[in-house]
């Protein structure tokens, strides 16, 4: 084939372009090797770059040879190219398994999603405490955007009070380098939300050693809900203990109240027994009187037992249900209205609007109200010169004495009766303590009422004031399960 | 003092029981005064010389314990006290500590009441001269250095009718016990029969009321009691 000038030009230009491209590819590869961090296969990049230089040189000499024969130089370059190519082949073959192990982009994406949507916040900080990784859960948990988090110091998320202790712990951890849980006893574990609220957290730490230094991976769990549950459990346990105490008191009181009638019956029976041993003819009047006393006293003891049974069991197995306070009051008032009216005692209600529904056992709360209304009635009707009125008031407990989630409703029964004397005040809630004449009341109403109130997580108290007698029933809006979700 | 010469004040808010008790006591020959609560009883105690006060513990207006505490503050001849109760808000240890001589449970038979009353009216020397024919349920032996040291460390405290001791083995309330206490320095050996009136299982302390004292130590104990003049019947320690 003859070399025409056109063909020759095409050959030279092509060779030079190939050479230039090869050199540029080498430069590009070198830049990648220098600037791409975390790429473990720079060796093979360097080999490819060397190949590029060698190929470039081969093609350049091929173009130049048209003018100057460069036999030794050109064959030397070809030999070098061959050597570098072979070396590259060896390197490539050797790292091939490792290259296959590099996750593909799709898998990487899946892994990122897994991390981003983990139930816990996942973050990584460098040795200075600067956040380098934060997943979406972390953004949500602390209320910051991804841009705000990455690059900020981790102290941003630690409440002011714990910052010094936290820094000290962090450097201590960096030195020890052992994965562990951060303990509550070392530092109050709270996270600081962007809106300045604090929430309890649990933190797991893991050191990550890299060529660029030590990083710390932190898994942070918001334990607001769990803490809340723990508090509820604790409260429930306390209530149970309290209930056992109340029951123990009730049992002791009951024993006392039964032992008195028993003592009478026992004594009367002993007397009868003695009478039979001493005289042949029993004095009929004496015997009749004694037997009558035994029968009456037995009935009294029975009444005590029956009333305890009735009061202690009624409604106690009902489930807690949301109930309308107004409805509860009106129902109880209705039951007693006739009795009040026939005795000329005014009975009024004063119920605040828009009271929340209260979680309770309706029957039991009505029982308390009926008990209080009956007591007020007896107090007024039992003595002269009284203001003959009773008022039932209901409203929210003032915000000053309640925290969020502990809203409570107050129901007060106020009467114009003679009031409770100072010495009776302290004992009024005792089981079987009564100021009513013997036989008309056995005195378990108030103490059982209080037990019921306490069982609901509320209280029943006699207000300490010089004014009219006022019994106050306080009932939490939510019986035991207080609200307050995660932030 | 003979029971027929005694004046008894009975206090109980249970009026029927009050009537029964006063009938029983009246039949035994006592002069009986009754009161329905502690406050009324205090009024009687201010005006009358009472030999024995028999009181319920739980009463409205003023309970039995408060009545006795008030009585101890008063400048009147102090009567002996018997509590009759089915329930008390005060521990047995406190009750005997405030000088109450007997605690009777309801229901209560006539014979028991009269026996307790007679014992109250008998002076200590006579009371502690008759050994029980029954064997005692427990035996407690103590070896102590001296009475002075034992009193200071509360290892042994003498009351008007018994003592408080520290024991190795737990005792039961109402249990009878053979008590032997040796004081090395005085070379004294108290040998007694008694009844456990209270027991504290946390401190392993027991209150023991004497029922009988061996003649060799009886005079010494009586002298010691007269000398110390303790307010309590069995000390609380």
JSON list of C-alpha atoms in Angstrom, two decimals, chain A residues 47-182:
[
{"chain": "A", "resi": 47, "resn": "UNK", "atom": "CA", "xyz": [-1.10, 1.09, 37.21]},
{"chain": "A", "resi": 48, "resn": "UNK", "atom": "CA", "xyz": [-3.74, 2.28, 34.73]},
{"chain": "A", "resi": 49, "resn": "UNK", "atom": "CA", "xyz": [-2.21, 5.77, 34.79]},
{"chain": "A", "resi": 50, "resn": "UNK", "atom": "CA", "xyz": [1.23, 4.29, 34.07]},
{"chain": "A", "resi": 51, "resn": "UNK", "atom": "CA", "xyz": [-0.33, 2.28, 31.25]},
{"chain": "A", "resi": 52, "resn": "UNK", "atom": "CA", "xyz": [-1.83, 5.45, 29.85]},
{"chain": "A", "resi": 53, "resn": "UNK", "atom": "CA", "xyz": [1.52, 7.20, 29.89]},
{"chain": "A", "resi": 54, "resn": "UNK", "atom": "CA", "xyz": [3.18, 4.18, 28.25]},
{"chain": "A", "resi": 55, "resn": "UNK", "atom": "CA", "xyz": [0.48, 3.84, 25.56]},
{"chain": "A", "resi": 56, "resn": "UNK", "atom": "CA", "xyz": [0.63, 7.57, 24.94]},
{"chain": "A", "resi": 57, "resn": "UNK", "atom": "CA", "xyz": [4.39, 7.43, 24.53]},
{"chain": "A", "resi": 58, "resn": "UNK", "atom": "CA", "xyz": [4.10, 4.45, 22.16]},
{"chain": "A", "resi": 59, "resn": "UNK", "atom": "CA", "xyz": [1.63, 6.27, 19.94]},
{"chain": "A", "resi": 60, "resn": "UNK", "atom": "CA", "xyz": [3.63, 9.53, 20.06]},
{"chain": "A", "resi": 61, "resn": "UNK", "atom": "CA", "xyz": [6.80, 7.78, 18.94]},
{"chain": "A", "resi": 62, "resn": "UNK", "atom": "CA", "xyz": [4.83, 6.01, 16.20]},
{"chain": "A", "resi": 63, "resn": "UNK", "atom": "CA", "xyz": [3.91, 9.44, 14.80]},
{"chain": "A", "resi": 64, "resn": "UNK", "atom": "CA", "xyz": [7.39, 10.88, 15.19]},
{"chain": "A", "resi": 65, "resn": "UNK", "atom": "CA", "xyz": [9.03, 7.89, 13.47]},
{"chain": "A", "resi": 66, "resn": "UNK", "atom": "CA", "xyz": [7.78, 9.14, 10.13]},
{"chain": "A", "resi": 67, "resn": "UNK", "atom": "CA", "xyz": [10.35, 11.88, 10.26]},
{"chain": "A", "resi": 68, "resn": "UNK", "atom": "CA", "xyz": [13.08, 10.35, 12.42]},
{"chain": "A", "resi": 69, "resn": "UNK", "atom": "CA", "xyz": [13.63, 6.69, 12.77]},
{"chain": "A", "resi": 70, "resn": "UNK", "atom": "CA", "xyz": [13.81, 6.12, 16.53]},
{"chain": "A", "resi": 71, "resn": "UNK", "atom": "CA", "xyz": [14.29, 2.42, 16.50]},
{"chain": "A", "resi": 72, "resn": "UNK", "atom": "CA", "xyz": [15.86, 1.91, 19.93]},
{"chain": "A", "resi": 73, "resn": "UNK", "atom": "CA", "xyz": [13.76, 4.51, 21.67]},
{"chain": "A", "resi": 74, "resn": "UNK", "atom": "CA", "xyz": [10.52, 3.30, 20.13]},
{"chain": "A", "resi": 75, "resn": "UNK", "atom": "CA", "xyz": [11.22, -0.40, 20.79]},
{"chain": "A", "resi": 76, "resn": "UNK", "atom": "CA", "xyz": [12.33, 0.45, 24.34]},
{"chain": "A", "resi": 77, "resn": "UNK", "atom": "CA", "xyz": [9.06, 2.28, 24.94]},
{"chain": "A", "resi": 78, "resn": "UNK", "atom": "CA", "xyz": [7.09, -0.64, 23.52]},
{"chain": "A", "resi": 79, "resn": "UNK", "atom": "CA", "xyz": [8.91, -3.06, 25.79]},
{"chain": "A", "resi": 80, "resn": "UNK", "atom": "CA", "xyz": [8.22, -0.84, 28.80]},
{"chain": "A", "resi": 81, "resn": "UNK", "atom": "CA", "xyz": [4.54, -0.60, 27.78]},
{"chain": "A", "resi": 82, "resn": "UNK", "atom": "CA", "xyz": [4.35, -4.35, 27.54]},
{"chain": "A", "resi": 83, "resn": "UNK", "atom": "CA", "xyz": [5.87, -4.70, 31.01]},
{"chain": "A", "resi": 84, "resn": "UNK", "atom": "CA", "xyz": [3.52, -2.12, 32.55]},
{"chain": "A", "resi": 85, "resn": "UNK", "atom": "CA", "xyz": [0.50, -3.75, 30.86]},
{"chain": "A", "resi": 86, "resn": "UNK", "atom": "CA", "xyz": [1.44, -7.13, 32.23]},
{"chain": "A", "resi": 87, "resn": "UNK", "atom": "CA", "xyz": [1.95, -5.66, 35.70]},
{"chain": "A", "resi": 88, "resn": "UNK", "atom": "CA", "xyz": [-1.45, -3.95, 35.48]},
{"chain": "A", "resi": 89, "resn": "UNK", "atom": "CA", "xyz": [-3.01, -7.25, 34.43]},
{"chain": "A", "resi": 90, "resn": "UNK", "atom": "CA", "xyz": [-1.51, -8.97, 37.47]},
{"chain": "A", "resi": 91, "resn": "UNK", "atom": "CA", "xyz": [-2.65, -6.22, 39.84]},
{"chain": "A", "resi": 92, "resn": "UNK", "atom": "CA", "xyz": [-6.13, -6.21, 38.31]},
{"chain": "A", "resi": 93, "resn": "UNK", "atom": "CA", "xyz": [-6.50, -9.97, 38.54]},
{"chain": "A", "resi": 94, "resn": "UNK", "atom": "CA", "xyz": [-5.39, -9.88, 42.15]},
{"chain": "A", "resi": 95, "resn": "UNK", "atom": "CA", "xyz": [-7.85, -7.23, 43.31]},
{"chain": "A", "resi": 96, "resn": "UNK", "atom": "CA", "xyz": [-10.74, -8.51, 41.22]},
{"chain": "A", "resi": 97, "resn": "UNK", "atom": "CA", "xyz": [-12.38, -10.52, 44.07]},
{"chain": "A", "resi": 98, "resn": "UNK", "atom": "CA", "xyz": [-12.21, -7.42, 46.28]},
{"chain": "A", "resi": 99, "resn": "UNK", "atom": "CA", "xyz": [-13.74, -5.24, 43.60]},
{"chain": "A", "resi": 100, "resn": "UNK", "atom": "CA", "xyz": [-16.59, -7.71, 43.22]},
{"chain": "A", "resi": 101, "resn": "UNK", "atom": "CA", "xyz": [-17.17, -7.38, 46.96]},
{"chain": "A", "resi": 102, "resn": "UNK", "atom": "CA", "xyz": [-17.76, -3.62, 46.75]},
{"chain": "A", "resi": 103, "resn": "UNK", "atom": "CA", "xyz": [-21.52, -3.17, 47.21]},
{"chain": "A", "resi": 104, "resn": "UNK", "atom": "CA", "xyz": [-23.29, -1.91, 44.21]},
{"chain": "A", "resi": 105, "resn": "UNK", "atom": "CA", "xyz": [-25.02, 1.43, 44.36]},
{"chain": "A", "resi": 106, "resn": "UNK", "atom": "CA", "xyz": [-28.47, -0.09, 44.78]},
{"chain": "A", "resi": 107, "resn": "UNK", "atom": "CA", "xyz": [-27.38, -2.10, 47.82]},
{"chain": "A", "resi": 108, "resn": "UNK", "atom": "CA", "xyz": [-25.72, 0.99, 49.19]},
{"chain": "A", "resi": 109, "resn": "UNK", "atom": "CA", "xyz": [-28.95, 2.89, 48.74]},
{"chain": "A", "resi": 110, "resn": "UNK", "atom": "CA", "xyz": [-30.88, 0.17, 50.57]},
{"chain": "A", "resi": 111, "resn": "UNK", "atom": "CA", "xyz": [-28.40, 0.26, 53.38]},
{"chain": "A", "resi": 112, "resn": "UNK", "atom": "CA", "xyz": [-28.69, 4.02, 53.67]},
{"chain": "A", "resi": 113, "resn": "UNK", "atom": "CA", "xyz": [-32.49, 3.78, 53.85]},
{"chain": "A", "resi": 114, "resn": "UNK", "atom": "CA", "xyz": [-32.18, 1.19, 56.58]},
{"chain": "A", "resi": 115, "resn": "UNK", "atom": "CA", "xyz": [-30.02, 3.57, 58.55]},
{"chain": "A", "resi": 116, "resn": "UNK", "atom": "CA", "xyz": [-32.08, 6.66, 57.81]},
{"chain": "A", "resi": 117, "resn": "UNK", "atom": "CA", "xyz": [-35.32, 5.12, 59.02]},
{"chain": "A", "resi": 118, "resn": "UNK", "atom": "CA", "xyz": [-33.99, 3.16, 61.95]},
{"chain": "A", "resi": 119, "resn": "UNK", "atom": "CA", "xyz": [-36.22, 3.55, 65.03]},
{"chain": "A", "resi": 120, "resn": "UNK", "atom": "CA", "xyz": [-33.30, 5.10, 66.89]},
{"chain": "A", "resi": 121, "resn": "UNK", "atom": "CA", "xyz": [-31.28, 8.17, 66.05]},
{"chain": "A", "resi": 122, "resn": "UNK", "atom": "CA", "xyz": [-27.93, 7.16, 64.55]},
{"chain": "A", "resi": 123, "resn": "UNK", "atom": "CA", "xyz": [-25.10, 9.67, 64.52]},
{"chain": "A", "resi": 124, "resn": "UNK", "atom": "CA", "xyz": [-21.37, 9.68, 64.12]},
{"chain": "A", "resi": 125, "resn": "UNK", "atom": "CA", "xyz": [-19.09, 12.35, 65.54]},
{"chain": "A", "resi": 126, "resn": "UNK", "atom": "CA", "xyz": [-15.38, 12.90, 65.07]},
{"chain": "A", "resi": 127, "resn": "UNK", "atom": "CA", "xyz": [-12.86, 13.22, 67.87]},
{"chain": "A", "resi": 128, "resn": "UNK", "atom": "CA", "xyz": [-13.76, 16.91, 68.28]},
{"chain": "A", "resi": 129, "resn": "UNK", "atom": "CA", "xyz": [-17.44, 16.09, 68.73]},
{"chain": "A", "resi": 130, "resn": "UNK", "atom": "CA", "xyz": [-18.45, 17.39, 65.31]},
{"chain": "A", "resi": 131, "resn": "UNK", "atom": "CA", "xyz": [-21.40, 15.54, 63.84]},
{"chain": "A", "resi": 132, "resn": "UNK", "atom": "CA", "xyz": [-20.45, 13.85, 60.54]},
{"chain": "A", "resi": 133, "resn": "UNK", "atom": "CA", "xyz": [-23.39, 11.50, 60.09]},
{"chain": "A", "resi": 134, "resn": "UNK", "atom": "CA", "xyz": [-26.97, 11.92, 61.28]},
{"chain": "A", "resi": 135, "resn": "UNK", "atom": "CA", "xyz": [-29.92, 9.86, 60.09]},
{"chain": "A", "resi": 136, "resn": "UNK", "atom": "CA", "xyz": [-33.45, 11.13, 59.52]},
{"chain": "A", "resi": 137, "resn": "UNK", "atom": "CA", "xyz": [-34.63, 9.78, 62.87]},
{"chain": "A", "resi": 138, "resn": "UNK", "atom": "CA", "xyz": [-32.00, 12.01, 64.51]},
{"chain": "A", "resi": 139, "resn": "UNK", "atom": "CA", "xyz": [-33.35, 15.00, 62.59]},
{"chain": "A", "resi": 140, "resn": "UNK", "atom": "CA", "xyz": [-36.89, 14.22, 63.72]},
{"chain": "A", "resi": 141, "resn": "UNK", "atom": "CA", "xyz": [-35.91, 13.45, 67.29]},
{"chain": "A", "resi": 142, "resn": "UNK", "atom": "CA", "xyz": [-34.02, 16.69, 67.81]},
{"chain": "A", "resi": 143, "resn": "UNK", "atom": "CA", "xyz": [-36.00, 18.89, 65.39]},
{"chain": "A", "resi": 144, "resn": "UNK", "atom": "CA", "xyz": [-33.05, 20.02, 63.24]},
{"chain": "A", "resi": 145, "resn": "UNK", "atom": "CA", "xyz": [-32.57, 19.72, 59.48]},
{"chain": "A", "resi": 146, "resn": "UNK", "atom": "CA", "xyz": [-29.81, 17.53, 58.10]},
{"chain": "A", "resi": 147, "resn": "UNK", "atom": "CA", "xyz": [-27.75, 20.60, 57.20]},
{"chain": "A", "resi": 148, "resn": "UNK", "atom": "CA", "xyz": [-28.10, 22.03, 60.70]},
{"chain": "A", "resi": 149, "resn": "UNK", "atom": "CA", "xyz": [-26.96, 18.78, 62.31]},
{"chain": "A", "resi": 150, "resn": "UNK", "atom": "CA", "xyz": [-23.99, 17.79, 60.17]},
{"chain": "A", "resi": 151, "resn": "UNK", "atom": "CA", "xyz": [-21.05, 20.01, 60.99]},
{"chain": "A", "resi": 152, "resn": "UNK", "atom": "CA", "xyz": [-22.46, 21.13, 64.37]},
{"chain": "A", "resi": 153, "resn": "UNK", "atom": "CA", "xyz": [-20.99, 20.04, 67.67]},
{"chain": "A", "resi": 154, "resn": "UNK", "atom": "CA", "xyz": [-22.82, 17.23, 69.46]},
{"chain": "A", "resi": 155, "resn": "UNK", "atom": "CA", "xyz": [-23.16, 19.56, 72.50]},
{"chain": "A", "resi": 156, "resn": "UNK", "atom": "CA", "xyz": [-25.98, 21.23, 70.58]},
{"chain": "A", "resi": 157, "resn": "UNK", "atom": "CA", "xyz": [-28.11, 18.23, 71.51]},
{"chain": "A", "resi": 158, "resn": "UNK", "atom": "CA", "xyz": [-27.03, 18.02, 75.17]},
{"chain": "A", "resi": 159, "resn": "UNK", "atom": "CA", "xyz": [-28.93, 20.06, 77.79]},
{"chain": "A", "resi": 160, "resn": "UNK", "atom": "CA", "xyz": [-26.86, 22.91, 79.23]},
{"chain": "A", "resi": 161, "resn": "UNK", "atom": "CA", "xyz": [-26.67, 21.33, 82.66]},
{"chain": "A", "resi": 162, "resn": "UNK", "atom": "CA", "xyz": [-25.04, 18.16, 81.37]},
{"chain": "A", "resi": 163, "resn": "UNK", "atom": "CA", "xyz": [-22.62, 19.64, 78.83]},
{"chain": "A", "resi": 164, "resn": "UNK", "atom": "CA", "xyz": [-19.46, 19.71, 80.94]},
{"chain": "A", "resi": 165, "resn": "UNK", "atom": "CA", "xyz": [-20.00, 16.22, 82.21]},
{"chain": "A", "resi": 166, "resn": "UNK", "atom": "CA", "xyz": [-20.78, 15.09, 78.68]},
{"chain": "A", "resi": 167, "resn": "UNK", "atom": "CA", "xyz": [-17.57, 16.52, 77.23]},
{"chain": "A", "resi": 168, "resn": "UNK", "atom": "CA", "xyz": [-15.52, 14.88, 79.96]},
{"chain": "A", "resi": 169, "resn": "UNK", "atom": "CA", "xyz": [-17.22, 11.56, 79.32]},
{"chain": "A", "resi": 170, "resn": "UNK", "atom": "CA", "xyz": [-16.68, 11.86, 75.59]},
{"chain": "A", "resi": 171, "resn": "UNK", "atom": "CA", "xyz": [-12.93, 12.36, 75.83]},
{"chain": "A", "resi": 172, "resn": "UNK", "atom": "CA", "xyz": [-12.72, 9.59, 78.42]},
{"chain": "A", "resi": 173, "resn": "UNK", "atom": "CA", "xyz": [-14.54, 7.31, 76.01]},
{"chain": "A", "resi": 174, "resn": "UNK", "atom": "CA", "xyz": [-12.31, 8.30, 73.09]},
{"chain": "A", "resi": 175, "resn": "UNK", "atom": "CA", "xyz": [-9.32, 7.19, 75.12]},
{"chain": "A", "resi": 176, "resn": "UNK", "atom": "CA", "xyz": [-10.74, 3.91, 76.33]},
{"chain": "A", "resi": 177, "resn": "UNK", "atom": "CA", "xyz": [-12.17, 2.98, 72.93]},
{"chain": "A", "resi": 178, "resn": "UNK", "atom": "CA", "xyz": [-14.47, 0.27, 74.27]},
{"chain": "A", "resi": 179, "resn": "UNK", "atom": "CA", "xyz": [-18.07, 0.11, 73.05]},
{"chain": "A", "resi": 180, "resn": "UNK", "atom": "CA", "xyz": [-20.60, 0.60, 75.82]},
{"chain": "A", "resi": 181, "resn": "UNK", "atom": "CA", "xyz": [-23.85, 2.07, 77.05]},
{"chain": "A", "resi": 182, "resn": "UNK", "atom": "CA", "xyz": [-23.82, 5.49, 78.60]}
]
